[in-house]
Amino acid sequence: MRSDAKKNYEHLFETARIVIAEQGANASLRDIARRAEVGIGTLYRHFPTREALLEAILRESFDHVSTRAAELELSGSAGQALVAWLRDMVALTYDHRGVLASMAAAIDDEQSALHESCVRLRGSGARLLALAQAEGTARADIDGTDLLALVSALAWLNDQAPFAARVERLFGLITDAVMRPTSTVTTP
Amino acid sequence: MRSDAKKNYEHLFETARIVIAEQGANASLRDIARRAEVGIGTLYRHFPTREALLEAILRESFDHVSTRAAELELSGSAGQALVAWLRDMVALTYDHRGVLASMAAAIDDEQSALHESCVRLRGSGARLLALAQAEGTARADIDGTDLLALVSALAWLNDQAPFAARVERLFGLITDAVMRPTSTVTTP
DNA sequence: ACCTGAACACCGTTCAAGT
DNA sequence: ACCTGAACACCGTTCAAGT
């Protein structure tokens, strides 16, 4: 990359980070270009889709959650590890309003720049879930996609003003539901 | 209302119902006016805001849920009544993609044309919840707004393609969580 | 190689001019 | 009274013309 292009890229990236933090993941791309003082075409050259821009901005946070998840896999209690992962995921979306809708859409869309990251994230949760299920602390009738769905739903609630204050409590309710082993028929 | 105005109103209403069923609650208002073959100003005259249009379209469904809720209040099991109400609410949003975001926003916004309907809806759920709590079949640490939040979250999941197929199962999970009485300290 | 911004096809919303 | 559609201020996205 030419040095002027690199400068543009980085300035665009920092500006986008600020604007998206302010206005959420659906902020105007035109506005980002304007505030970065580059032509709109330059934004499209560096980030051909909105997802590509989001991916760049979220990459750090994604990596953070993945790394933590790998650590958590080695921790003593699989149940506690799973709850910690759920907390990490909710925190991720606290920092980035409105990204969960894009992330949800990316799960089944292999063309999306967010696809790989989201699948990887789901995988990290799925592994912790499987461990907790094997341990008997998580209910057996859900999978990694269900888990992602639940976290996404909480994140969505967090974006709705009248519900935001209740996410904490509802997080507890949902965690309870996930962490309660389904009653199994015990043969004597 | 003059007869020509009434005709416009009704045609606009039917067209909007179709377009919103097709494209969801965020369908283009311009498109609705075009398909109804009236000027865009005519749409705004009859429905000054998008919420006003949604309210008109949803009124029937709202009334249906409210009426059912009143009947359910009289039924034998408050717990079963509450679950039935939750099902009704999810069904409401099955028929009207994308309305829950507007409904959520309307809860705290007294200016919204949807405000009254949403508050009434929340009230009907809250009463059923209180009965189930009194009966001991619903957990005591949530209120009507929490209930609406949970239903809204399920409805949102239903709008996300990769999660839609799982809403049934997750409905069960969340219902389980709501219907489990919180363990209380029993004094001997 | 990269940047620019006009151009195109859309929005939501308002309001002067018409009937 | 009511309807119309141009007008305004925005989008996202593309691409010919520039350096």
mmCIF file of C-alpha atoms (C1' of nucleotides) in Angstrom:
data_model
loop_
_atom_site.group_PDB
_atom_site.id
_atom_site.type_symbol
_atom_site.label_atom_id
_atom_site.label_comp_id
_atom_site.label_asym_id
_atom_site.label_seq_id
_atom_site.Cartn_x
_atom_site.Cartn_y
_atom_site.Cartn_z
ATOM 1 C CA MET A 1 0.000 0.000 0.000
ATOM 2 C CA ARG A 2 1.248 3.429 -0.962
ATOM 3 C CA SER A 3 2.034 5.671 1.961
ATOM 4 C CA ASP A 4 -0.688 8.209 1.122
ATOM 5 C CA ALA A 5 -3.197 5.379 0.830
ATOM 6 C CA LYS A 6 -2.112 3.981 4.156
ATOM 7 C CA LYS A 7 -2.544 7.364 5.780
ATOM 8 C CA ASN A 8 -6.042 7.624 4.336
ATOM 9 C CA TYR A 9 -6.877 4.126 5.469
ATOM 10 C CA GLU A 10 -5.821 4.756 9.015
ATOM 11 C CA HIS A 11 -7.487 8.126 9.314
ATOM 12 C CA LEU A 12 -10.667 6.662 7.870
ATOM 13 C CA PHE A 13 -10.488 3.795 10.305
ATOM 14 C CA GLU A 14 -10.081 6.031 13.349
ATOM 15 C CA THR A 15 -12.835 8.356 12.218
ATOM 16 C CA ALA A 16 -15.179 5.457 11.554
ATOM 17 C CA ARG A 17 -14.478 4.073 14.993
ATOM 18 C CA ILE A 18 -15.485 7.373 16.566
ATOM 19 C CA VAL A 19 -18.588 7.927 14.446
ATOM 20 C CA ILE A 20 -19.803 4.361 14.927
ATOM 21 C CA ALA A 21 -19.221 4.597 18.658
ATOM 22 C CA GLU A 22 -21.332 7.758 18.618
ATOM 23 C CA GLN A 23 -24.111 6.733 16.265
ATOM 24 C CA GLY A 24 -24.056 2.966 16.117
ATOM 25 C CA ALA A 25 -23.291 0.501 13.358
ATOM 26 C CA ASN A 26 -25.722 2.136 10.934
ATOM 27 C CA ALA A 27 -23.991 5.501 10.916
ATOM 28 C CA SER A 28 -23.893 7.260 7.566
ATOM 29 C CA LEU A 29 -20.901 6.210 5.471
ATOM 30 C CA ARG A 30 -21.014 9.560 3.730
ATOM 31 C CA ASP A 31 -20.742 11.242 7.094
ATOM 32 C CA ILE A 32 -17.719 9.146 8.001
ATOM 33 C CA ALA A 33 -15.985 10.084 4.744
ATOM 34 C CA ARG A 34 -16.848 13.747 5.285
ATOM 35 C CA ARG A 35 -15.496 13.775 8.815
ATOM 36 C CA ALA A 36 -12.360 11.985 7.670
ATOM 37 C CA GLU A 37 -12.055 14.635 4.930
ATOM 38 C CA VAL A 38 -11.727 12.153 2.104
ATOM 39 C CA GLY A 39 -13.903 11.531 -0.921
ATOM 40 C CA ILE A 40 -16.651 8.945 -0.501
ATOM 41 C CA GLY A 41 -14.943 6.862 -3.182
ATOM 42 C CA THR A 42 -11.869 6.560 -0.988
ATOM 43 C CA LEU A 43 -13.951 5.044 1.775
ATOM 44 C CA TYR A 44 -15.381 2.504 -0.669
ATOM 45 C CA ARG A 45 -11.941 1.704 -2.015
ATOM 46 C CA HIS A 46 -10.650 0.783 1.434
ATOM 47 C CA PHE A 47 -13.860 -0.727 2.768
ATOM 48 C CA PRO A 48 -15.931 -2.066 -0.103
ATOM 49 C CA THR A 49 -18.903 -2.854 2.143
ATOM 50 C CA ARG A 50 -20.208 -1.666 5.476
ATOM 51 C CA GLU A 51 -19.475 -5.140 6.835
ATOM 52 C CA ALA A 52 -15.829 -4.787 5.836
ATOM 53 C CA LEU A 53 -15.631 -1.569 7.845
ATOM 54 C CA LEU A 54 -17.361 -3.145 10.837
ATOM 55 C CA GLU A 55 -15.090 -6.145 10.634
ATOM 56 C CA ALA A 56 -12.022 -3.907 10.796
ATOM 57 C CA ILE A 57 -13.421 -2.041 13.784
ATOM 58 C CA LEU A 58 -14.575 -5.149 15.628
ATOM 59 C CA ARG A 59 -11.565 -7.337 14.914
ATOM 60 C CA GLU A 60 -9.781 -6.385 18.123
ATOM 61 C CA SER A 61 -12.834 -7.083 20.253
ATOM 62 C CA PHE A 62 -13.450 -10.344 18.439
ATOM 63 C CA ASP A 63 -9.923 -11.464 19.064
ATOM 64 C CA HIS A 64 -10.206 -10.462 22.689
ATOM 65 C CA VAL A 65 -13.292 -12.627 23.203
ATOM 66 C CA SER A 66 -11.734 -15.550 21.334
ATOM 67 C CA THR A 67 -8.537 -15.396 23.354
ATOM 68 C CA ARG A 68 -10.473 -15.212 26.603
ATOM 69 C CA ALA A 69 -12.596 -18.144 25.485
ATOM 70 C CA ALA A 70 -9.509 -20.251 24.859
ATOM 71 C CA GLU A 71 -8.281 -19.431 28.362
ATOM 72 C CA LEU A 72 -11.675 -20.178 29.835
ATOM 73 C CA GLU A 73 -11.652 -23.621 28.240
ATOM 74 C CA LEU A 74 -8.748 -24.521 30.475
ATOM 75 C CA SER A 75 -10.316 -23.153 33.635
ATOM 76 C CA GLY A 76 -11.722 -25.398 36.316
ATOM 77 C CA SER A 77 -15.446 -25.009 36.041
ATOM 78 C CA ALA A 78 -16.934 -25.287 32.573
ATOM 79 C CA GLY A 79 -20.169 -23.790 33.876
ATOM 80 C CA GLN A 80 -18.475 -20.671 35.200
ATOM 81 C CA ALA A 81 -16.456 -20.436 32.001
ATOM 82 C CA LEU A 82 -19.642 -20.434 29.934
ATOM 83 C CA VAL A 83 -21.216 -17.697 32.026
ATOM 84 C CA ALA A 84 -18.046 -15.645 31.703
ATOM 85 C CA TRP A 85 -18.183 -16.038 27.920
ATOM 86 C CA LEU A 86 -21.791 -14.883 27.870
ATOM 87 C CA ARG A 87 -20.745 -11.819 29.869
ATOM 88 C CA ASP A 88 -17.908 -11.142 27.427
ATOM 89 C CA MET A 89 -20.296 -11.296 24.508
ATOM 90 C CA VAL A 90 -22.770 -8.901 26.071
ATOM 91 C CA ALA A 91 -19.904 -6.545 26.905
ATOM 92 C CA LEU A 92 -18.761 -6.674 23.265
ATOM 93 C CA THR A 93 -22.106 -5.345 22.162
ATOM 94 C CA TYR A 94 -22.226 -2.764 24.919
ATOM 95 C CA ASP A 95 -19.292 -1.146 23.194
ATOM 96 C CA HIS A 96 -20.713 -1.381 19.693
ATOM 97 C CA ARG A 97 -24.365 -0.459 19.389
ATOM 98 C CA GLY A 98 -26.313 -2.123 16.642
ATOM 99 C CA VAL A 99 -23.666 -4.583 15.474
ATOM 100 C CA LEU A 100 -25.560 -7.685 16.495
ATOM 101 C CA ALA A 101 -28.072 -7.394 13.668
ATOM 102 C CA SER A 102 -25.187 -7.403 11.179
ATOM 103 C CA MET A 103 -23.483 -10.222 13.042
ATOM 104 C CA ALA A 104 -26.668 -12.288 13.061
ATOM 105 C CA ALA A 105 -27.105 -11.795 9.327
ATOM 106 C CA ALA A 106 -23.456 -12.736 8.719
ATOM 107 C CA ILE A 107 -23.802 -16.182 10.265
ATOM 108 C CA ASP A 108 -25.518 -17.622 7.191
ATOM 109 C CA ASP A 109 -24.015 -15.256 4.622
ATOM 110 C CA GLU A 110 -20.657 -16.516 3.447
ATOM 111 C CA GLN A 111 -20.179 -13.397 1.349
ATOM 112 C CA SER A 112 -20.264 -11.119 4.391
ATOM 113 C CA ALA A 113 -16.955 -9.758 5.613
ATOM 114 C CA LEU A 114 -18.176 -10.581 9.097
ATOM 115 C CA HIS A 115 -18.960 -14.212 8.324
ATOM 116 C CA GLU A 116 -15.693 -15.764 9.411
ATOM 117 C CA SER A 117 -15.459 -13.774 12.648
ATOM 118 C CA CYS A 118 -19.002 -14.639 13.625
ATOM 119 C CA VAL A 119 -18.615 -18.302 12.912
ATOM 120 C CA ARG A 120 -15.405 -18.331 14.924
ATOM 121 C CA LEU A 121 -17.131 -16.560 17.802
ATOM 122 C CA ARG A 122 -19.999 -19.011 17.726
ATOM 123 C CA GLY A 123 -17.463 -21.824 17.751
ATOM 124 C CA SER A 124 -15.771 -20.519 20.876
ATOM 125 C CA GLY A 125 -19.094 -20.380 22.667
ATOM 126 C CA ALA A 126 -20.145 -23.769 21.353
ATOM 127 C CA ARG A 127 -17.017 -25.399 22.779
ATOM 128 C CA LEU A 128 -17.613 -23.913 26.226
ATOM 129 C CA LEU A 129 -21.244 -24.969 26.020
ATOM 130 C CA ALA A 130 -20.282 -28.531 25.121
ATOM 131 C CA LEU A 131 -17.907 -28.699 28.082
ATOM 132 C CA ALA A 132 -20.570 -27.412 30.454
ATOM 133 C CA GLN A 133 -23.053 -29.867 29.024
ATOM 134 C CA ALA A 134 -20.600 -32.727 29.528
ATOM 135 C CA GLU A 135 -20.070 -31.499 33.073
ATOM 136 C CA GLY A 136 -23.837 -31.496 33.524
ATOM 137 C CA THR A 137 -24.160 -27.809 34.386
ATOM 138 C CA ALA A 138 -25.755 -26.611 31.135
ATOM 139 C CA ARG A 139 -28.949 -27.915 29.614
ATOM 140 C CA ALA A 140 -28.350 -30.419 26.856
ATOM 141 C CA ASP A 141 -31.007 -29.315 24.383
ATOM 142 C CA ILE A 142 -29.328 -26.211 22.933
ATOM 143 C CA ASP A 143 -26.365 -25.663 20.630
ATOM 144 C CA GLY A 144 -23.887 -22.926 19.806
ATOM 145 C CA THR A 145 -26.268 -21.118 17.477
ATOM 146 C CA ASP A 146 -28.965 -21.047 20.165
ATOM 147 C CA LEU A 147 -26.408 -19.568 22.512
ATOM 148 C CA LEU A 148 -25.477 -16.888 19.992
ATOM 149 C CA ALA A 149 -29.157 -16.185 19.448
ATOM 150 C CA LEU A 150 -29.722 -15.650 23.171
ATOM 151 C CA VAL A 151 -26.757 -13.325 23.484
ATOM 152 C CA SER A 152 -27.846 -11.433 20.381
ATOM 153 C CA ALA A 153 -31.322 -11.028 21.799
ATOM 154 C CA LEU A 154 -29.893 -9.571 24.999
ATOM 155 C CA ALA A 155 -27.727 -7.236 22.967
ATOM 156 C CA TRP A 156 -30.752 -6.119 20.996
ATOM 157 C CA LEU A 157 -32.625 -5.387 24.217
ATOM 158 C CA ASN A 158 -29.671 -3.322 25.311
ATOM 159 C CA ASP A 159 -30.152 -1.134 22.233
ATOM 160 C CA GLN A 160 -33.816 -0.442 23.034
ATOM 161 C CA ALA A 161 -33.951 2.429 25.505
ATOM 162 C CA PRO A 162 -36.968 1.241 27.534
ATOM 163 C CA PHE A 163 -35.403 -2.170 28.047
ATOM 164 C CA ALA A 164 -31.725 -1.350 28.452
ATOM 165 C CA ALA A 165 -31.916 -0.968 32.232
ATOM 166 C CA ARG A 166 -33.344 -4.476 32.522
ATOM 167 C CA VAL A 167 -30.707 -6.340 30.544
ATOM 168 C CA GLU A 168 -28.723 -7.112 33.670
ATOM 169 C CA ARG A 169 -31.658 -8.869 35.310
ATOM 170 C CA LEU A 170 -32.712 -10.610 32.124
ATOM 171 C CA PHE A 171 -29.155 -11.746 31.587
ATOM 172 C CA GLY A 172 -29.492 -13.494 34.924
ATOM 173 C CA LEU A 173 -32.797 -15.040 33.977
ATOM 174 C CA ILE A 174 -31.467 -16.387 30.705
ATOM 175 C CA THR A 175 -28.227 -17.581 32.251
ATOM 176 C CA ASP A 176 -30.305 -19.438 34.829
ATOM 177 C CA ALA A 177 -32.258 -21.085 32.053
ATOM 178 C CA VAL A 178 -29.137 -22.116 30.155
ATOM 179 C CA MET A 179 -27.298 -23.355 33.244
ATOM 180 C CA ARG A 180 -30.095 -25.508 34.551
ATOM 181 C CA PRO A 181 -29.499 -29.087 33.442
ATOM 182 C CA THR A 182 -32.600 -30.510 31.786
ATOM 183 C CA SER A 183 -34.154 -33.093 34.051
ATOM 184 C CA THR A 184 -33.093 -36.523 32.882
ATOM 185 C CA VAL A 185 -34.834 -39.781 33.542
ATOM 186 C CA THR A 186 -32.671 -41.587 36.049
ATOM 187 C CA THR A 187 -32.814 -45.359 35.884
ATOM 188 C CA PRO A 188 -32.468 -46.890 39.339
ATOM 189 C CA MET B 1 -64.565 12.933 6.404
ATOM 190 C CA ARG B 2 -65.445 13.662 2.821
ATOM 191 C CA SER B 3 -66.267 10.605 0.759
ATOM 192 C CA ASP B 4 -63.297 10.993 -1.576
ATOM 193 C CA ALA B 5 -61.014 11.318 1.438
ATOM 194 C CA LYS B 6 -62.522 8.256 3.029
ATOM 195 C CA LYS B 7 -61.953 6.282 -0.152
ATOM 196 C CA ASN B 8 -58.321 7.406 -0.230
ATOM 197 C CA TYR B 9 -57.883 6.557 3.428
ATOM 198 C CA GLU B 10 -59.206 3.065 3.010
ATOM 199 C CA HIS B 11 -57.295 2.296 -0.146
ATOM 200 C CA LEU B 12 -54.130 3.623 1.440
ATOM 201 C CA PHE B 13 -54.779 1.490 4.493
ATOM 202 C CA GLU B 14 -55.267 -1.719 2.515
ATOM 203 C CA THR B 15 -52.231 -1.029 0.355
ATOM 204 C CA ALA B 16 -50.094 -0.293 3.384
ATOM 205 C CA ARG B 17 -51.220 -3.517 4.996
ATOM 206 C CA ILE B 18 -50.086 -5.473 1.949
ATOM 207 C CA VAL B 19 -46.776 -3.682 1.496
ATOM 208 C CA ILE B 20 -45.899 -3.912 5.188
ATOM 209 C CA ALA B 21 -46.799 -7.596 5.233
ATOM 210 C CA GLU B 22 -44.426 -8.029 2.284
ATOM 211 C CA GLN B 23 -41.555 -5.821 3.344
ATOM 212 C CA GLY B 24 -41.912 -5.322 7.067
ATOM 213 C CA ALA B 25 -42.620 -2.291 9.199
ATOM 214 C CA ASN B 26 -39.845 -0.251 7.593
ATOM 215 C CA ALA B 27 -41.276 -0.395 4.092
ATOM 216 C CA SER B 28 -40.916 2.774 2.051
ATOM 217 C CA LEU B 29 -43.792 5.199 2.635
ATOM 218 C CA ARG B 30 -43.250 6.595 -0.833
ATOM 219 C CA ASP B 31 -43.677 3.120 -2.227
ATOM 220 C CA ILE B 32 -46.948 2.671 -0.354
ATOM 221 C CA ALA B 33 -48.280 5.962 -1.721
ATOM 222 C CA ARG B 34 -47.171 4.989 -5.234
ATOM 223 C CA ARG B 35 -48.822 1.606 -5.067
ATOM 224 C CA ALA B 36 -51.996 3.166 -3.691
ATOM 225 C CA GLU B 37 -51.817 5.654 -6.579
ATOM 226 C CA VAL B 38 -52.096 8.726 -4.401
ATOM 227 C CA GLY B 39 -49.693 11.591 -3.847
ATOM 228 C CA ILE B 40 -47.233 11.206 -1.005
ATOM 229 C CA GLY B 41 -48.873 14.213 0.673
ATOM 230 C CA THR B 42 -52.143 12.308 0.892
ATOM 231 C CA LEU B 43 -50.457 9.549 2.828
ATOM 232 C CA TYR B 44 -49.011 12.082 5.258
ATOM 233 C CA ARG B 45 -52.391 13.778 5.631
ATOM 234 C CA HIS B 46 -54.053 10.556 6.732
ATOM 235 C CA PHE B 47 -51.122 9.115 8.638
ATOM 236 C CA PRO B 48 -48.908 11.927 9.918
ATOM 237 C CA THR B 49 -46.231 9.536 11.161
ATOM 238 C CA ARG B 50 -45.145 6.008 10.382
ATOM 239 C CA GLU B 51 -46.286 5.040 13.877
ATOM 240 C CA ALA B 52 -49.788 6.305 13.107
ATOM 241 C CA LEU B 53 -49.892 4.025 10.080
ATOM 242 C CA LEU B 54 -48.585 1.065 12.054
ATOM 243 C CA GLU B 55 -51.070 1.719 14.799
ATOM 244 C CA ALA B 56 -53.945 1.602 12.323
ATOM 245 C CA ILE B 57 -52.660 -1.652 10.845
ATOM 246 C CA LEU B 58 -51.951 -3.288 14.188
ATOM 247 C CA ARG B 59 -55.067 -2.131 16.029
ATOM 248 C CA GLU B 60 -57.053 -5.256 15.202
ATOM 249 C CA SER B 61 -54.271 -7.552 16.360
ATOM 250 C CA PHE B 62 -53.754 -5.492 19.496
ATOM 251 C CA ASP B 63 -57.433 -5.714 20.333
ATOM 252 C CA HIS B 64 -57.381 -9.425 19.684
ATOM 253 C CA VAL B 65 -54.556 -9.981 22.145
ATOM 254 C CA SER B 66 -56.176 -7.719 24.736
ATOM 255 C CA THR B 67 -59.517 -9.483 24.484
ATOM 256 C CA ARG B 68 -57.875 -12.872 24.752
ATOM 257 C CA ALA B 69 -55.910 -11.658 27.756
ATOM 258 C CA ALA B 70 -59.092 -10.574 29.515
ATOM 259 C CA GLU B 71 -60.572 -14.031 28.910
ATOM 260 C CA LEU B 72 -57.405 -15.708 30.083
ATOM 261 C CA GLU B 73 -57.556 -13.793 33.338
ATOM 262 C CA LEU B 74 -60.715 -15.691 34.171
ATOM 263 C CA SER B 75 -59.344 -19.094 33.228
ATOM 264 C CA GLY B 76 -58.393 -21.628 35.828
ATOM 265 C CA SER B 77 -54.611 -21.690 35.762
ATOM 266 C CA ALA B 78 -52.846 -18.353 35.874
ATOM 267 C CA GLY B 79 -49.639 -20.066 34.809
ATOM 268 C CA GLN B 80 -51.173 -21.531 31.676
ATOM 269 C CA ALA B 81 -52.866 -18.217 30.959
ATOM 270 C CA LEU B 82 -49.527 -16.427 31.074
ATOM 271 C CA VAL B 83 -47.912 -18.895 28.683
ATOM 272 C CA ALA B 84 -50.863 -18.519 26.326
ATOM 273 C CA TRP B 85 -50.416 -14.735 26.394
ATOM 274 C CA LEU B 86 -46.733 -15.108 25.584
ATOM 275 C CA ARG B 87 -47.689 -17.285 22.623
ATOM 276 C CA ASP B 88 -50.221 -14.696 21.472
ATOM 277 C CA MET B 89 -47.602 -11.985 21.588
ATOM 278 C CA VAL B 90 -45.095 -13.970 19.591
ATOM 279 C CA ALA B 91 -47.813 -14.783 17.046
ATOM 280 C CA LEU B 92 -48.618 -11.076 16.750
ATOM 281 C CA THR B 93 -45.091 -10.382 15.649
ATOM 282 C CA TYR B 94 -45.010 -13.383 13.340
ATOM 283 C CA ASP B 95 -47.637 -11.577 11.299
ATOM 284 C CA HIS B 96 -45.929 -8.199 11.366
ATOM 285 C CA ARG B 97 -42.211 -8.270 10.769
ATOM 286 C CA GLY B 98 -40.170 -5.565 12.360
ATOM 287 C CA VAL B 99 -42.884 -3.957 14.456
ATOM 288 C CA LEU B 100 -41.356 -4.823 17.787
ATOM 289 C CA ALA B 101 -38.583 -2.257 17.485
ATOM 290 C CA SER B 102 -41.208 0.457 17.024
ATOM 291 C CA MET B 103 -43.297 -0.961 19.833
ATOM 292 C CA ALA B 104 -40.331 -1.065 22.164
ATOM 293 C CA ALA B 105 -39.513 2.545 21.393
ATOM 294 C CA ALA B 106 -43.138 3.555 21.941
ATOM 295 C CA ILE B 107 -43.240 2.314 25.519
ATOM 296 C CA ASP B 108 -41.354 5.344 26.830
ATOM 297 C CA ASP B 109 -42.409 7.806 24.137
ATOM 298 C CA GLU B 110 -45.756 9.380 24.967
ATOM 299 C CA GLN B 111 -45.745 11.197 21.644
ATOM 300 C CA SER B 112 -45.772 7.971 19.676
ATOM 301 C CA ALA B 113 -49.062 6.905 18.126
ATOM 302 C CA LEU B 114 -48.235 3.418 19.354
ATOM 303 C CA HIS B 115 -47.693 4.473 22.966
ATOM 304 C CA GLU B 116 -51.170 3.802 24.298
ATOM 305 C CA SER B 117 -51.534 0.427 22.573
ATOM 306 C CA CYS B 118 -48.181 -0.763 23.824
ATOM 307 C CA VAL B 119 -48.800 0.333 27.369
ATOM 308 C CA ARG B 120 -52.167 -1.415 27.292
ATOM 309 C CA LEU B 121 -50.570 -4.561 25.934
ATOM 310 C CA ARG B 122 -47.932 -4.485 28.620
ATOM 311 C CA GLY B 123 -50.699 -4.045 31.184
ATOM 312 C CA SER B 124 -52.545 -7.120 30.022
ATOM 313 C CA GLY B 125 -49.384 -9.192 30.313
ATOM 314 C CA ALA B 126 -48.526 -7.651 33.662
ATOM 315 C CA ARG B 127 -51.884 -8.655 35.136
ATOM 316 C CA LEU B 128 -51.486 -12.252 34.007
ATOM 317 C CA LEU B 129 -47.962 -12.252 35.372
ATOM 318 C CA ALA B 130 -49.139 -10.935 38.749
ATOM 319 C CA LEU B 131 -51.770 -13.661 38.961
ATOM 320 C CA ALA B 132 -49.244 -16.350 38.118
ATOM 321 C CA GLN B 133 -46.839 -14.898 40.661
ATOM 322 C CA ALA B 134 -49.572 -14.923 43.319
ATOM 323 C CA GLU B 135 -50.314 -18.519 42.390
ATOM 324 C CA GLY B 136 -46.619 -19.286 42.746
ATOM 325 C CA THR B 137 -46.079 -20.517 39.197
ATOM 326 C CA ALA B 138 -44.110 -17.542 37.858
ATOM 327 C CA ARG B 139 -40.909 -16.194 39.307
ATOM 328 C CA ALA B 140 -41.442 -13.164 41.497
ATOM 329 C CA ASP B 141 -38.478 -11.041 40.429
ATOM 330 C CA ILE B 142 -39.760 -9.759 37.081
ATOM 331 C CA ASP B 143 -42.447 -7.279 36.068
ATOM 332 C CA GLY B 144 -44.591 -6.509 33.037
ATOM 333 C CA THR B 145 -41.869 -4.566 31.269
ATOM 334 C CA ASP B 146 -39.445 -7.465 31.683
ATOM 335 C CA LEU B 147 -42.068 -9.731 30.180
ATOM 336 C CA LEU B 148 -42.526 -7.402 27.216
ATOM 337 C CA ALA B 149 -38.769 -7.228 26.812
ATOM 338 C CA LEU B 150 -38.500 -11.022 26.657
ATOM 339 C CA VAL B 151 -41.286 -11.303 24.115
ATOM 340 C CA SER B 152 -39.755 -8.498 22.067
ATOM 341 C CA ALA B 153 -36.403 -10.239 22.114
ATOM 342 C CA LEU B 154 -37.998 -13.440 20.794
ATOM 343 C CA ALA B 155 -39.772 -11.458 18.102
ATOM 344 C CA TRP B 156 -36.493 -9.871 17.101
ATOM 345 C CA LEU B 157 -34.870 -13.280 16.827
ATOM 346 C CA ASN B 158 -37.721 -14.318 14.599
ATOM 347 C CA ASP B 159 -36.786 -11.516 12.208
ATOM 348 C CA GLN B 160 -33.156 -12.672 11.929
ATOM 349 C CA ALA B 161 -33.011 -15.408 9.305
ATOM 350 C CA PRO B 162 -30.289 -17.549 10.928
ATOM 351 C CA PHE B 163 -32.178 -17.617 14.231
ATOM 352 C CA ALA B 164 -35.799 -17.784 13.106
ATOM 353 C CA ALA B 165 -35.927 -21.579 13.075
ATOM 354 C CA ARG B 166 -34.838 -21.647 16.703
ATOM 355 C CA VAL B 167 -37.426 -19.305 18.154
ATOM 356 C CA GLU B 168 -39.751 -22.182 19.003
ATOM 357 C CA ARG B 169 -37.125 -23.869 21.146
ATOM 358 C CA LEU B 170 -35.938 -20.636 22.704
ATOM 359 C CA PHE B 171 -39.516 -19.690 23.478
ATOM 360 C CA GLY B 172 -39.656 -22.863 25.522
ATOM 361 C CA LEU B 173 -36.396 -22.052 27.263
ATOM 362 C CA ILE B 174 -37.540 -18.571 28.211
ATOM 363 C CA THR B 175 -40.979 -19.727 29.238
ATOM 364 C CA ASP B 176 -39.318 -22.284 31.489
ATOM 365 C CA ALA B 177 -37.259 -19.526 33.047
ATOM 366 C CA VAL B 178 -40.268 -17.285 33.639
ATOM 367 C CA MET B 179 -42.468 -20.068 34.958
ATOM 368 C CA ARG B 180 -39.990 -21.352 37.484
ATOM 369 C CA PRO B 181 -40.811 -19.904 40.886
ATOM 370 C CA THR B 182 -37.744 -18.390 42.503
ATOM 371 C CA SER B 183 -36.704 -20.402 45.510
ATOM 372 C CA THR B 184 -38.011 -18.705 48.628
ATOM 373 C CA VAL B 185 -36.732 -19.041 52.146
ATOM 374 C CA THR B 186 -39.310 -21.093 54.016
ATOM 375 C CA THR B 187 -39.544 -20.406 57.725
ATOM 376 C CA PRO B 188 -40.379 -23.578 59.660
ATOM 377 C "C1'" DA C 1 -2.078 3.407 -7.861
ATOM 378 C "C1'" DC C 2 -4.944 6.042 -5.778
ATOM 379 C "C1'" DC C 3 -8.253 9.904 -5.041
ATOM 380 C "C1'" DT C 4 -12.238 12.790 -6.162
ATOM 381 C "C1'" DG C 5 -16.846 14.062 -6.509
ATOM 382 C "C1'" DA C 6 -20.577 14.256 -9.875
ATOM 383 C "C1'" DA C 7 -24.217 11.195 -11.112
ATOM 384 C "C1'" DC C 8 -27.898 7.933 -10.318
ATOM 385 C "C1'" DA C 9 -31.539 6.032 -7.911
ATOM 386 C "C1'" DC C 10 -33.478 6.072 -3.991
ATOM 387 C "C1'" DC C 11 -35.389 7.932 0.898
ATOM 388 C "C1'" DG C 12 -38.520 10.981 4.522
ATOM 389 C "C1'" DT C 13 -40.887 15.194 5.039
ATOM 390 C "C1'" DT C 14 -42.952 19.719 3.990
ATOM 391 C "C1'" DC C 15 -45.697 22.980 1.751
ATOM 392 C "C1'" DA C 16 -47.320 26.114 -2.083
ATOM 393 C "C1'" DA C 17 -50.434 25.608 -5.627
ATOM 394 C "C1'" DG C 18 -54.285 23.607 -7.337
ATOM 395 C "C1'" DT C 19 -59.446 21.430 -7.348
ATOM 396 C "C1'" DA D 1 -61.434 20.051 2.443
ATOM 397 C "C1'" DC D 2 -58.619 17.650 0.356
ATOM 398 C "C1'" DC D 3 -55.080 16.283 -3.120
ATOM 399 C "C1'" DT D 4 -50.801 16.801 -5.715
ATOM 400 C "C1'" DG D 5 -46.082 16.646 -6.598
ATOM 401 C "C1'" DA D 6 -42.074 19.661 -6.743
ATOM 402 C "C1'" DA D 7 -38.600 20.895 -3.488
ATOM 403 C "C1'" DC D 8 -35.281 20.127 0.141
ATOM 404 C "C1'" DA D 9 -32.060 17.611 2.585
ATOM 405 C "C1'" DC D 10 -30.472 13.584 3.061
ATOM 406 C "C1'" DC D 11 -28.885 8.387 1.841
ATOM 407 C "C1'" DG D 12 -25.810 4.222 -0.576
ATOM 408 C "C1'" DT D 13 -23.166 3.106 -4.478
ATOM 409 C "C1'" DT D 14 -20.693 3.546 -8.906
ATOM 410 C "C1'" DC D 15 -17.471 5.215 -12.074
ATOM 411 C "C1'" DA D 16 -15.265 8.578 -15.422
ATOM 412 C "C1'" DA D 17 -11.887 11.880 -14.938
ATOM 413 C "C1'" DG D 18 -8.114 13.429 -12.760
ATOM 414 C "C1'" DT D 19 -3.141 13.241 -10.189
#
